[in-house]
Coordinates of C-alpha atoms and ligand atoms in Angstrom, one line a residue:
X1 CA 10.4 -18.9 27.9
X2 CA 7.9 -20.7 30.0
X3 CA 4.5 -19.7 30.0
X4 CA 4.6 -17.9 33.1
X5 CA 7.4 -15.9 32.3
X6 CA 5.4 -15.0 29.2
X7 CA 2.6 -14.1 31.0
X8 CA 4.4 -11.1 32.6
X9 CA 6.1 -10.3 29.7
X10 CA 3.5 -9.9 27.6
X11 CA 1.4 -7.7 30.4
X12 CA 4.5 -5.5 30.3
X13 CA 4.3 -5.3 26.3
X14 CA 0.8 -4.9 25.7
X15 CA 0.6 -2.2 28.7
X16 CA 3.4 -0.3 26.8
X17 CA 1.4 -0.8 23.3
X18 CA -1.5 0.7 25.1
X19 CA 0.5 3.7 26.5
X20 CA 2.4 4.2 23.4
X21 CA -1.5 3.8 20.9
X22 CA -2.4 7.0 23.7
X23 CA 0.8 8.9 23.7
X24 CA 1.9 8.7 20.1
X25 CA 1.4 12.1 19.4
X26 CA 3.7 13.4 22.1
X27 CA 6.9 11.6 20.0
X28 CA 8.7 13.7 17.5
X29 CA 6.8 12.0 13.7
X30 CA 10.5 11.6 12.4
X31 CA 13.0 10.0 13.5
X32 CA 16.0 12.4 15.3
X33 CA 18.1 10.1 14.6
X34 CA 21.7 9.8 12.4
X35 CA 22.3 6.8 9.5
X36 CA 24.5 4.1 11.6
X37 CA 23.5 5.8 15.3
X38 CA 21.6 3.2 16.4
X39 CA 23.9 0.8 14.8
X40 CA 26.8 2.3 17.4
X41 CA 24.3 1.7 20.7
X42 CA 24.3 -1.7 19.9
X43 CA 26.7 -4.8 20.5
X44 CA 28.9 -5.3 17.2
X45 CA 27.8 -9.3 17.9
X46 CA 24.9 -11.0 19.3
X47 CA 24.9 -12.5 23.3
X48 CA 26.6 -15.8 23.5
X49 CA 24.2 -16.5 26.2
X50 CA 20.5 -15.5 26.9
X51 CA 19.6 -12.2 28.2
X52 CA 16.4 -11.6 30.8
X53 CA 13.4 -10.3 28.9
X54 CA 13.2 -7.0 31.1
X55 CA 16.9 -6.0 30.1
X56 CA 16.1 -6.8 26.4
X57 CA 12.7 -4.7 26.7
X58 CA 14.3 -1.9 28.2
X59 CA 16.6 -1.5 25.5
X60 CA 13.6 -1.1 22.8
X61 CA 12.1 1.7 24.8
X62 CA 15.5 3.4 25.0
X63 CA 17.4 2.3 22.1
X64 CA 14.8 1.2 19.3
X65 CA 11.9 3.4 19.8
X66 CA 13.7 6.4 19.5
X67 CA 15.1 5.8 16.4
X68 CA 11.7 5.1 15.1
X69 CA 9.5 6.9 12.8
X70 CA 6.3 7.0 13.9
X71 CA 4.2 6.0 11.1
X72 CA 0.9 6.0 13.9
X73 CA 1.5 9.1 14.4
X74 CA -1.8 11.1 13.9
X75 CA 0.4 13.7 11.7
X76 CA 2.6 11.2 9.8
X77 CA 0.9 13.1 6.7
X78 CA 3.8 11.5 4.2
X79 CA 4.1 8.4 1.6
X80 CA 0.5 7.3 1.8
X81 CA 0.5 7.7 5.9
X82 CA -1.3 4.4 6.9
X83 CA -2.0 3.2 10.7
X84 CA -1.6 -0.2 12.9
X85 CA -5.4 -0.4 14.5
X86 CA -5.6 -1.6 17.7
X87 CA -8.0 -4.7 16.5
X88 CA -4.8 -4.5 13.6
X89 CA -2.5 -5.2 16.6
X90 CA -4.2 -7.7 17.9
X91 CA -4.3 -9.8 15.3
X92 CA -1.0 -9.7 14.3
X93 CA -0.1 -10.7 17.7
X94 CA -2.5 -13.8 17.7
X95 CA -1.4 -14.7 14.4
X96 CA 2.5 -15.5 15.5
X97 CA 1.1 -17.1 18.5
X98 CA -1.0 -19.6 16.3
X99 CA 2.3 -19.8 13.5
X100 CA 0.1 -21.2 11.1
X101 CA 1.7 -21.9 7.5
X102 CA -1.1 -22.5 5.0
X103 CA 0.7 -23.2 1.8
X104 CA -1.3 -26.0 2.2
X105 CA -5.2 -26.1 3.1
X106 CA -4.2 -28.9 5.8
X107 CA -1.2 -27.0 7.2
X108 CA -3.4 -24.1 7.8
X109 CA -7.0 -24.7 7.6
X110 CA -8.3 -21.8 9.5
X111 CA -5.6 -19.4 7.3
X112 CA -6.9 -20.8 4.8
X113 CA -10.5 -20.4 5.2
X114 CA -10.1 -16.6 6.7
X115 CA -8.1 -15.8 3.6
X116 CA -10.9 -16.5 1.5
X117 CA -13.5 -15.4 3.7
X118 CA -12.1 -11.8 4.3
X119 CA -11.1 -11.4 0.8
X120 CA -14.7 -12.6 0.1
X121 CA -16.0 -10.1 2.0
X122 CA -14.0 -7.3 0.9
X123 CA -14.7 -8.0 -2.6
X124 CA -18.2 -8.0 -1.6
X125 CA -17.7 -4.1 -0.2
X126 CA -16.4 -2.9 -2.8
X127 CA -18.0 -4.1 -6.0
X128 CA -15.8 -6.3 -7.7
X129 CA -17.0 -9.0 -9.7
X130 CA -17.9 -12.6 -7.9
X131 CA -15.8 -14.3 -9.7
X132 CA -12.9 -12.6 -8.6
X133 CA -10.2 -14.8 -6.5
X134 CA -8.2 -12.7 -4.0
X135 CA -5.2 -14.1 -2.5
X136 CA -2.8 -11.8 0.0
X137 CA 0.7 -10.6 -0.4
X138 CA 3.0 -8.9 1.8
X139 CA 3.0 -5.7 -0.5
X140 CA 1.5 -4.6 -3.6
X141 CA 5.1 -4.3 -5.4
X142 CA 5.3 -8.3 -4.5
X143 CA 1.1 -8.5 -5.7
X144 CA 2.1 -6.9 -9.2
X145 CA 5.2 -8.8 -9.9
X146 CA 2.9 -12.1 -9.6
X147 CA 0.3 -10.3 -11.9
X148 CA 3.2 -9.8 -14.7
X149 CA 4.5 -13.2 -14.0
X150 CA 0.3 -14.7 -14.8
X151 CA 0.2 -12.0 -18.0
X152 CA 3.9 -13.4 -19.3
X153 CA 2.3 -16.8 -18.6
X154 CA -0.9 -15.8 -20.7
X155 CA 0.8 -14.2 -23.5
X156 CA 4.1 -16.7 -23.7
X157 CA 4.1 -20.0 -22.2
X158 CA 7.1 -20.9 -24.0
X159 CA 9.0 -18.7 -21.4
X160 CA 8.3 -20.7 -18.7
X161 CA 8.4 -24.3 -20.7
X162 CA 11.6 -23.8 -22.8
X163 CA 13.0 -20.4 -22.0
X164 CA 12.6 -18.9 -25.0
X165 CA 11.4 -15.0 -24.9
X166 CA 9.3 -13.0 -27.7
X167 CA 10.0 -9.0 -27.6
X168 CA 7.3 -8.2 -25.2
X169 CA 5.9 -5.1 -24.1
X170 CA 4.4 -3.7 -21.2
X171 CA 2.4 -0.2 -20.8
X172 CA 2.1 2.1 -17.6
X173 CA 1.7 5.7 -17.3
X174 CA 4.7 7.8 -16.8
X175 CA 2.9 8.4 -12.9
X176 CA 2.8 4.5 -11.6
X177 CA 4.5 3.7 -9.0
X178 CA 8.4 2.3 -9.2
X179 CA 6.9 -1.3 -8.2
X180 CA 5.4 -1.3 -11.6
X181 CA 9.0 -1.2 -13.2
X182 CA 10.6 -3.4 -10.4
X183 CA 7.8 -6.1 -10.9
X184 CA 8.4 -6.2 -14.5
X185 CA 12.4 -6.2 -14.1
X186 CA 11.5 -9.3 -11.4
X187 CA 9.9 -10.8 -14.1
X188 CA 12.5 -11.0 -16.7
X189 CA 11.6 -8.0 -18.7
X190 CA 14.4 -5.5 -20.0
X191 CA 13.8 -1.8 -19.2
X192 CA 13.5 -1.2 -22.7
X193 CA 10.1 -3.7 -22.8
X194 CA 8.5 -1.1 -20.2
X195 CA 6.7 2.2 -22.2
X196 CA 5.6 4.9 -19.8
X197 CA 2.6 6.3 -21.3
X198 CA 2.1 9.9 -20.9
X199 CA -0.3 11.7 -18.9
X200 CA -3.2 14.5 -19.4
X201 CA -2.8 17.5 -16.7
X202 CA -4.7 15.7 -14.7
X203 CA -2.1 13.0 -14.6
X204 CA -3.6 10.4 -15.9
X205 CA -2.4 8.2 -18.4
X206 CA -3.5 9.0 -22.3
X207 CA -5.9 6.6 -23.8
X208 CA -4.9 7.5 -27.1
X209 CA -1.7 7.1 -26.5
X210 CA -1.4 4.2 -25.2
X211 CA -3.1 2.8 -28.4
X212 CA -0.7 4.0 -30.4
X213 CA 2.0 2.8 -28.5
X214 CA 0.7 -0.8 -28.7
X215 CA 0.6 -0.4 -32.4
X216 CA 3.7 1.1 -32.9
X217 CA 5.3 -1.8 -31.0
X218 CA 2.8 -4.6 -33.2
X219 CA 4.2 -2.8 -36.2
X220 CA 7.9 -3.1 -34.9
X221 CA 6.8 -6.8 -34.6
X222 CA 7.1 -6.8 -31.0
X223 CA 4.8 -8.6 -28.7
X224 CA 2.2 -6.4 -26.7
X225 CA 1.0 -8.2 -23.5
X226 CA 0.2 -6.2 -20.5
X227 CA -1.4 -2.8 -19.1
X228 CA -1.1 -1.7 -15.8
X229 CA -3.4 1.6 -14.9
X230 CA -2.9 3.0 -11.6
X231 CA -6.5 4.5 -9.7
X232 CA -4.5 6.4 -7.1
X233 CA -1.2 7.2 -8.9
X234 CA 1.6 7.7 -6.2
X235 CA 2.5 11.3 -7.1
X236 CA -0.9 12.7 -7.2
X237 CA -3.4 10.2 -7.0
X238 CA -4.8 10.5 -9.9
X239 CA -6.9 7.8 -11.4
X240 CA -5.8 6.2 -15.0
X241 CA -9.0 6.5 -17.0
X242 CA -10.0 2.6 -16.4
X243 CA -12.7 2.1 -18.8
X244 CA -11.0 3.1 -21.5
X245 CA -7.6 1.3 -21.1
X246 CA -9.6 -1.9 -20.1
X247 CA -11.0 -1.1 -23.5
X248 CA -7.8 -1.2 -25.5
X249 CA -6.3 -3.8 -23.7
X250 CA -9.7 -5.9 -24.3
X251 CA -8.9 -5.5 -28.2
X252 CA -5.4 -5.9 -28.5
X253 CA -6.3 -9.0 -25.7
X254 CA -3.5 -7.7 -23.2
X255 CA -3.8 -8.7 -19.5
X256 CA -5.0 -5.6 -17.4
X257 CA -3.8 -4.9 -13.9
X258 CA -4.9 -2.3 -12.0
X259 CA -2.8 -1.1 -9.4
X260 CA -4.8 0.5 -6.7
X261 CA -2.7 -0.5 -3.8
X262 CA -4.1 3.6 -2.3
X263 CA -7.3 4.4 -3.4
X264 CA -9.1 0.9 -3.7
X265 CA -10.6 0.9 -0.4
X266 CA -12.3 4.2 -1.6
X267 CA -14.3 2.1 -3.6
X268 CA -16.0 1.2 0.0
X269 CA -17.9 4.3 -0.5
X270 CA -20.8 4.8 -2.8
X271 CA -20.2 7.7 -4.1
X272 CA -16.7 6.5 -4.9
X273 CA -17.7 3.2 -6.7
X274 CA -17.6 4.2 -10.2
X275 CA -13.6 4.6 -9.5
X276 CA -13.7 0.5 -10.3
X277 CA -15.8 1.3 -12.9
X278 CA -14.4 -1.1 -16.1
X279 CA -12.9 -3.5 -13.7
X280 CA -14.8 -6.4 -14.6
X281 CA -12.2 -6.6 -17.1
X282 CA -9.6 -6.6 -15.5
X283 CA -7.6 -9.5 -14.9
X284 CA -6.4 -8.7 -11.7
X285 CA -6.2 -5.8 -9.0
X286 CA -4.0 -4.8 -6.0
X287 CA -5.1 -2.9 -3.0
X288 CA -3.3 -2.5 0.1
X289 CA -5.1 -2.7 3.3
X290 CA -1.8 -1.9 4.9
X291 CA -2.3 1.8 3.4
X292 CA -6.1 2.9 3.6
X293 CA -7.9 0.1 6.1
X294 CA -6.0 0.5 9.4
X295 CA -4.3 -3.2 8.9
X296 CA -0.6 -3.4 10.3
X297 CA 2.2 -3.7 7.9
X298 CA 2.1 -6.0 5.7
X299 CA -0.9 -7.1 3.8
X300 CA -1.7 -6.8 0.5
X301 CA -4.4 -8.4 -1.6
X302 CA -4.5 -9.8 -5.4
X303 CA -7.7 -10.2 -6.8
X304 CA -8.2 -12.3 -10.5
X305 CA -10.7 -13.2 -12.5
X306 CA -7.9 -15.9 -13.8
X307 CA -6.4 -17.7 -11.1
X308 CA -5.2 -20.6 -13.3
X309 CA -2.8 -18.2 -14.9
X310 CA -1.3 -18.2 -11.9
X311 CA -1.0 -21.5 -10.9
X312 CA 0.2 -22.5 -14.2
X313 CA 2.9 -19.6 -14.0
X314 CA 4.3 -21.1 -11.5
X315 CA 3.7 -24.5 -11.6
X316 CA 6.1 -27.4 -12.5
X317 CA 5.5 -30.6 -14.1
X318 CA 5.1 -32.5 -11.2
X319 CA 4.7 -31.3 -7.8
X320 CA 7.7 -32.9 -5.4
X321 CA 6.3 -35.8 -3.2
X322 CA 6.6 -33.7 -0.3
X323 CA 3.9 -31.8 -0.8
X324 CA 1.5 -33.4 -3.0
X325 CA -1.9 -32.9 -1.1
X326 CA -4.4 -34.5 -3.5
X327 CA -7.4 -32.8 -4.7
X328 CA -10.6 -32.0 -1.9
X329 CA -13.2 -30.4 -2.9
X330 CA -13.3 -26.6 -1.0
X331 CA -9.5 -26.8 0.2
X332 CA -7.5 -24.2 -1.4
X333 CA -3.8 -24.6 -1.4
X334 CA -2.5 -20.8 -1.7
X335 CA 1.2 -21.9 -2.4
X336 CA 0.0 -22.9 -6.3
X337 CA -0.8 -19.4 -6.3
X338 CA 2.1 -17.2 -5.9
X339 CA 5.5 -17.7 -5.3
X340 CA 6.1 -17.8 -1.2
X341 CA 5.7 -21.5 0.0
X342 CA 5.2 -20.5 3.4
X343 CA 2.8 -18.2 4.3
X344 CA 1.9 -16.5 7.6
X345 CA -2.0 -15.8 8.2
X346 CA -2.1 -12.2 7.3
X347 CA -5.9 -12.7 7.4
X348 CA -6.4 -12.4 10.9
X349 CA -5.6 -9.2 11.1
X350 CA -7.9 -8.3 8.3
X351 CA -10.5 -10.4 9.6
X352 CA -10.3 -8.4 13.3
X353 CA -10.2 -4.9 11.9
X354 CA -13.4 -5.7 9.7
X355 CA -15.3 -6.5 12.0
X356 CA -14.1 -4.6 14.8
X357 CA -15.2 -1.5 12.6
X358 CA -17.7 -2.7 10.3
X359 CA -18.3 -1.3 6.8
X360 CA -19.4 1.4 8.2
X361 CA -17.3 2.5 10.6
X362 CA -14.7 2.2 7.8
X363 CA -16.7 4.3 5.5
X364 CA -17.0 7.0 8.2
X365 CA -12.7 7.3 8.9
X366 CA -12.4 7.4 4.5
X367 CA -15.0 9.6 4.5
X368 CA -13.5 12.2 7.7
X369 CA -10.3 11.6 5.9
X370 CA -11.6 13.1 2.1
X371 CA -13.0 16.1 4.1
X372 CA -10.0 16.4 6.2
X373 CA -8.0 17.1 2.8
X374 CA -11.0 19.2 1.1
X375 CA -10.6 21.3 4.2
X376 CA -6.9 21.6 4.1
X377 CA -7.1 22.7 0.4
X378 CA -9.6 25.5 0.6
X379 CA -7.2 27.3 3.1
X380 CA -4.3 26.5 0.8
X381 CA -6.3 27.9 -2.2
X382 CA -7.4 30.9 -0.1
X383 CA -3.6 31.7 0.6
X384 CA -1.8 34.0 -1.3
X385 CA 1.4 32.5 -1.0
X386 CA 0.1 29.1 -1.5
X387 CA -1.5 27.1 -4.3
X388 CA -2.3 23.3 -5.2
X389 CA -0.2 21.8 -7.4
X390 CA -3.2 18.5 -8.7
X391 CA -6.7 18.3 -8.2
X392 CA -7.2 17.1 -4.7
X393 CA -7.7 13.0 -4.9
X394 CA -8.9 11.2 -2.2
X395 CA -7.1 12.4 1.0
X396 CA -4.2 13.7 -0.8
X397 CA -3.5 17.4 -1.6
X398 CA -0.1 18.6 -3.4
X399 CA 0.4 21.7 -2.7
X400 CA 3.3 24.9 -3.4
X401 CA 4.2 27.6 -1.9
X402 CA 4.5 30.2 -4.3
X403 CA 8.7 30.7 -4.9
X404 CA 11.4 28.5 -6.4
X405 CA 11.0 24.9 -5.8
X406 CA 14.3 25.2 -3.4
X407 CA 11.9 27.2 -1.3
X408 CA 9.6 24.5 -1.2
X409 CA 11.9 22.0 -0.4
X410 CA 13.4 24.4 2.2
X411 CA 9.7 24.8 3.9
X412 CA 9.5 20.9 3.7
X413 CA 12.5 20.2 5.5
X414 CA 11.7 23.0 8.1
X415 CA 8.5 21.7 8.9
X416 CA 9.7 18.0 9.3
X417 CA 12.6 19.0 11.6
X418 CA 10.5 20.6 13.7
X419 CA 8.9 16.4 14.9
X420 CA 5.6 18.0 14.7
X421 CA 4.8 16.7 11.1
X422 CA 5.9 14.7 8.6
X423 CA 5.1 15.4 4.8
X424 CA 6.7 14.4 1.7
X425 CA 7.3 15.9 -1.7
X426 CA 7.1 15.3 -5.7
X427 CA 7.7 16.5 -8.7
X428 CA 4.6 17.7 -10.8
X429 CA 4.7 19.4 -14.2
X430 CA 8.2 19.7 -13.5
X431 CA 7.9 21.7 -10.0
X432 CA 8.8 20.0 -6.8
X433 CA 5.6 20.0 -4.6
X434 CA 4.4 19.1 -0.7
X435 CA 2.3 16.1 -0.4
X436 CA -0.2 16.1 2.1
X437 CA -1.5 12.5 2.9
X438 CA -4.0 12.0 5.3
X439 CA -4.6 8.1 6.2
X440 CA -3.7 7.4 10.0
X441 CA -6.8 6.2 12.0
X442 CA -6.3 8.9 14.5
X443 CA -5.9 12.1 12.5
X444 CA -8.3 14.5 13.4
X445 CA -9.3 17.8 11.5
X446 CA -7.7 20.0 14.5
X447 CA -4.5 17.8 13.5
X448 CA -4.7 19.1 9.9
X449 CA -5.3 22.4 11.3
X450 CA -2.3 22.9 13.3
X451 CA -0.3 21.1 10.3
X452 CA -1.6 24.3 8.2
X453 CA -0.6 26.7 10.9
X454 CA 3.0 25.1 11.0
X455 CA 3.4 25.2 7.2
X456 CA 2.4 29.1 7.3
X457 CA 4.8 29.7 9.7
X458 CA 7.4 27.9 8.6
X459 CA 7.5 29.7 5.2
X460 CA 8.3 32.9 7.2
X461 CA 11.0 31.7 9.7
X462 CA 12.8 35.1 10.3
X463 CA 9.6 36.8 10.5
X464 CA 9.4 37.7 7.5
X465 CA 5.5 39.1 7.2
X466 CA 3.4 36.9 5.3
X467 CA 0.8 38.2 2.5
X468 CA -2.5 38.5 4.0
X469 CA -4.4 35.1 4.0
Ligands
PLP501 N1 1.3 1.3 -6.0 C1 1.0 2.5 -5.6 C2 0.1 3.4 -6.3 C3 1.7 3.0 -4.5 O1 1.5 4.3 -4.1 C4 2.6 2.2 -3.8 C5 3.3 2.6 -2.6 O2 3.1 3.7 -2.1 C6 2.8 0.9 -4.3 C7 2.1 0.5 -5.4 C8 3.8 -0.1 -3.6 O3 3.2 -0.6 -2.5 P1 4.0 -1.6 -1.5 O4 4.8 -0.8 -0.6 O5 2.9 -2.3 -0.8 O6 4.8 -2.5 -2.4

């Protein structure tokens, strides 16, 4: 593609990314499509020779975009709904122009530099402890399975020297997220080395025990090594009572990893702080920018107070000649730090929605976003035939309609067929719920509103006369 050719191309691309950031709500949230239809549009093998760009374009806007979800839709409300920024966009465009690979400081100085800088800054925003080194991952699932990989490292360096495992165990409340499991698998632990801790009905995990889990395993001479508390649990987002587990973990000397991947960036707000309060114990933290800060798919970030646990988890005896870069003072070589030897500069994006917004233009979406949910909640608490199903968290609200929970799936899959709005469900207290997730940049309150109005109506489809609100 010659630059000129380019040129045009990319006028054509970014005029369409312009028309699509305005028109986004027009497109049905979910996708109308069947498993495998897209699969049938498409040539069974690729062109033996090259096709012109506008033919290739014109086949995403008929063939690709409509078999998309829209996850910038304003009422994506499912998952933890997150949003690609238009400073977001930018900068993931810029950073596959520039292709930078820092694995090494001199492959990627600028990546290199931003990384820290951003993360620097971030930390700054949100409280954590100086000390703290953040490096980015693609997802939090990938972040965690390099924090189990630094706590094996801490708590049994004969398994990466000779191989040779102890009976370790690793404690989570029944409510973390699957990555916690999936990270520990990844890292060589048996299902049966992972205890789900119970929860209060709050959902959060049980201090007490989780003590007595740890020494019921010491007991069973097993070999306690790691705590993972979730603030923002995936269900329900409820926080894991931090000071206390970094308590226990402190004096059984077990790694602690919180895994905020959601509700970190909450932290941004003062009257949120005291969410991270106990984290300067921790030994390392997830949040996901890719979630709650408007960043693009993918970008994750790993803070530790212990970085050399992770360079010595993964580190051989000698590094292979071909990339041996000799010690500089201030250059940071990320690949010592986490598994990926390449590594794309995820910063930039960070780095361009930061400042495009500020700290407190940030604060002011979190903040809408909170109220957004408050707001949704007092109508669903004022309803009859509705009730919440957790304390509202954050931006979340799980909610039921009052009947069987095949009603409530029923009224879930009615209002996501209709391509208006997209929610999701969960099980709580054994009841399958709605979850309500407000986290897209351009959700507005008059969004939430007409999500409301659709849920009411779709839990009377034949007209069946509702109870009074
Ligand atoms: N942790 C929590 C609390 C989550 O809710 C999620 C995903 O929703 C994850 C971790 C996994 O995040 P990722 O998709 O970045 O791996």
């Amino acid at each position: 593609m010659s630059p000129e050719e380019f040129r045009s191309a990319a006028h054509e691309a970014v005029d369409w990314i312009a028309g699509y950031l305005r028109d986004v709500r027009h497109y049905p949230v979910l996708a109308r499509v069947r498993p495998g239809e897209l699969t049938d549009l498409l040539p069974a093998s690729g062109p033996e020779r090259g096709e012109p760009f506008e033919e290739i374009f014109r086949d995403f806007r008929d063939l690709i975009v409509p078999a998309t979800t829209h996850w910038n839709h304003p009422r994506f409300l499912a998952y933890f709904a997150n949003s690609a920024s238009g400073p977001g966009i930018l900068g993931e465009l810029l950073c596959a122009a520039l292709n930078s690979n820092h694995m090494l400081w001199k492959t990627g100085p600028s990546a290199a530099e931003l990384e820290q800088v951003t993360l620097g800054w971030l930390r700054q925003w949100l409280g954590l402890p100086e000390e703290f080194f953040g490096n980015i991952h693609d997802t939090a699932s990938t972040a965690t399975m390099h924090a189990i990989l630094a706590a094996r490292e801490a708590a049994a360096p004969q398994i990466r020297l000779r191989g040779e495992w102890p009976s370790l165990a690793l404690y989570t409340s029944e409510h973390a997220n699957l990555s916690v499991d999936r990270a520990a698998l990844a890292a060589g632990l048996g299902r049966a080395a992972i205890r789900h801790i119970p929860v209060d009905g709050g959902f959060r995990m049980i201090p007490r025990a989780l003590e007595s889990a740890i020494q019921a395993d010491l007991a069973a001479g097993k070999t306690p090594f790691c705590v993972v508390p979730t603030l923002g649990t995936t269900s329900s987002a409820s926080l894991d009572p931090l000071p206390e587990a970094a308590a226990i973990a402190r004096r059984y000397g077990l790694w602690l990893h919180v895994d905020a991947a959601y509700a970190g960036p909450a932290a941004l707000l003062e009257e949120h702080r005291g969410i991270l309060e106990g984290v300067e114990l921790a030994d390392s933290l997830v949040l996901n920018p890719h979630k709650w800060l408007f960043v693009p798919m993918d970008l994750s970030i790993l803070y530790t107070r212990r970085p050399e646990v992770f360079r010595r988890a993964l580190s051989l005896e000698e590094t292979p000649a071909y990339l041996q870069a000799g010690r500089q003072e201030r250059a940071v070589n990320f690949a010592d730090y986490a598994l990926p030897l390449g590594r794309r500069n995820r910063a930039l994006k960070l780095w361009f929605v930061l400042r495009y917004y500020g700290r407190e233009g940030i604060q002011r979406v979190l903040r809408a976003h909170m109220e957004m949910a408050r707001d949704f909640a007092r109508q669903v608490e004022a309803h009859p035939d509705f009730e919440l199903a957790a304390p509202v968290m954050f931006s979340l609200v799980c909610f039921r309609y009052r009947g069987s929970d095949d009603d409530n799936r029923a009224l879930l899959d009615r209002v996501n067929a209709t391509g208006d709005a997209f929610l999701s469900g969960t099980v709580l207290k054994g009841k399958f719920a709605l979850r309500l997730a407000i986290g897209n940049i351009g959700t507005t309150a008059g969004d939430v509103r007409a999500v409301w109005d659709l849920i009411r109506a779709s839990a009377h489809p034949q007209g069946e006369a509702p109870r009074a609100p």
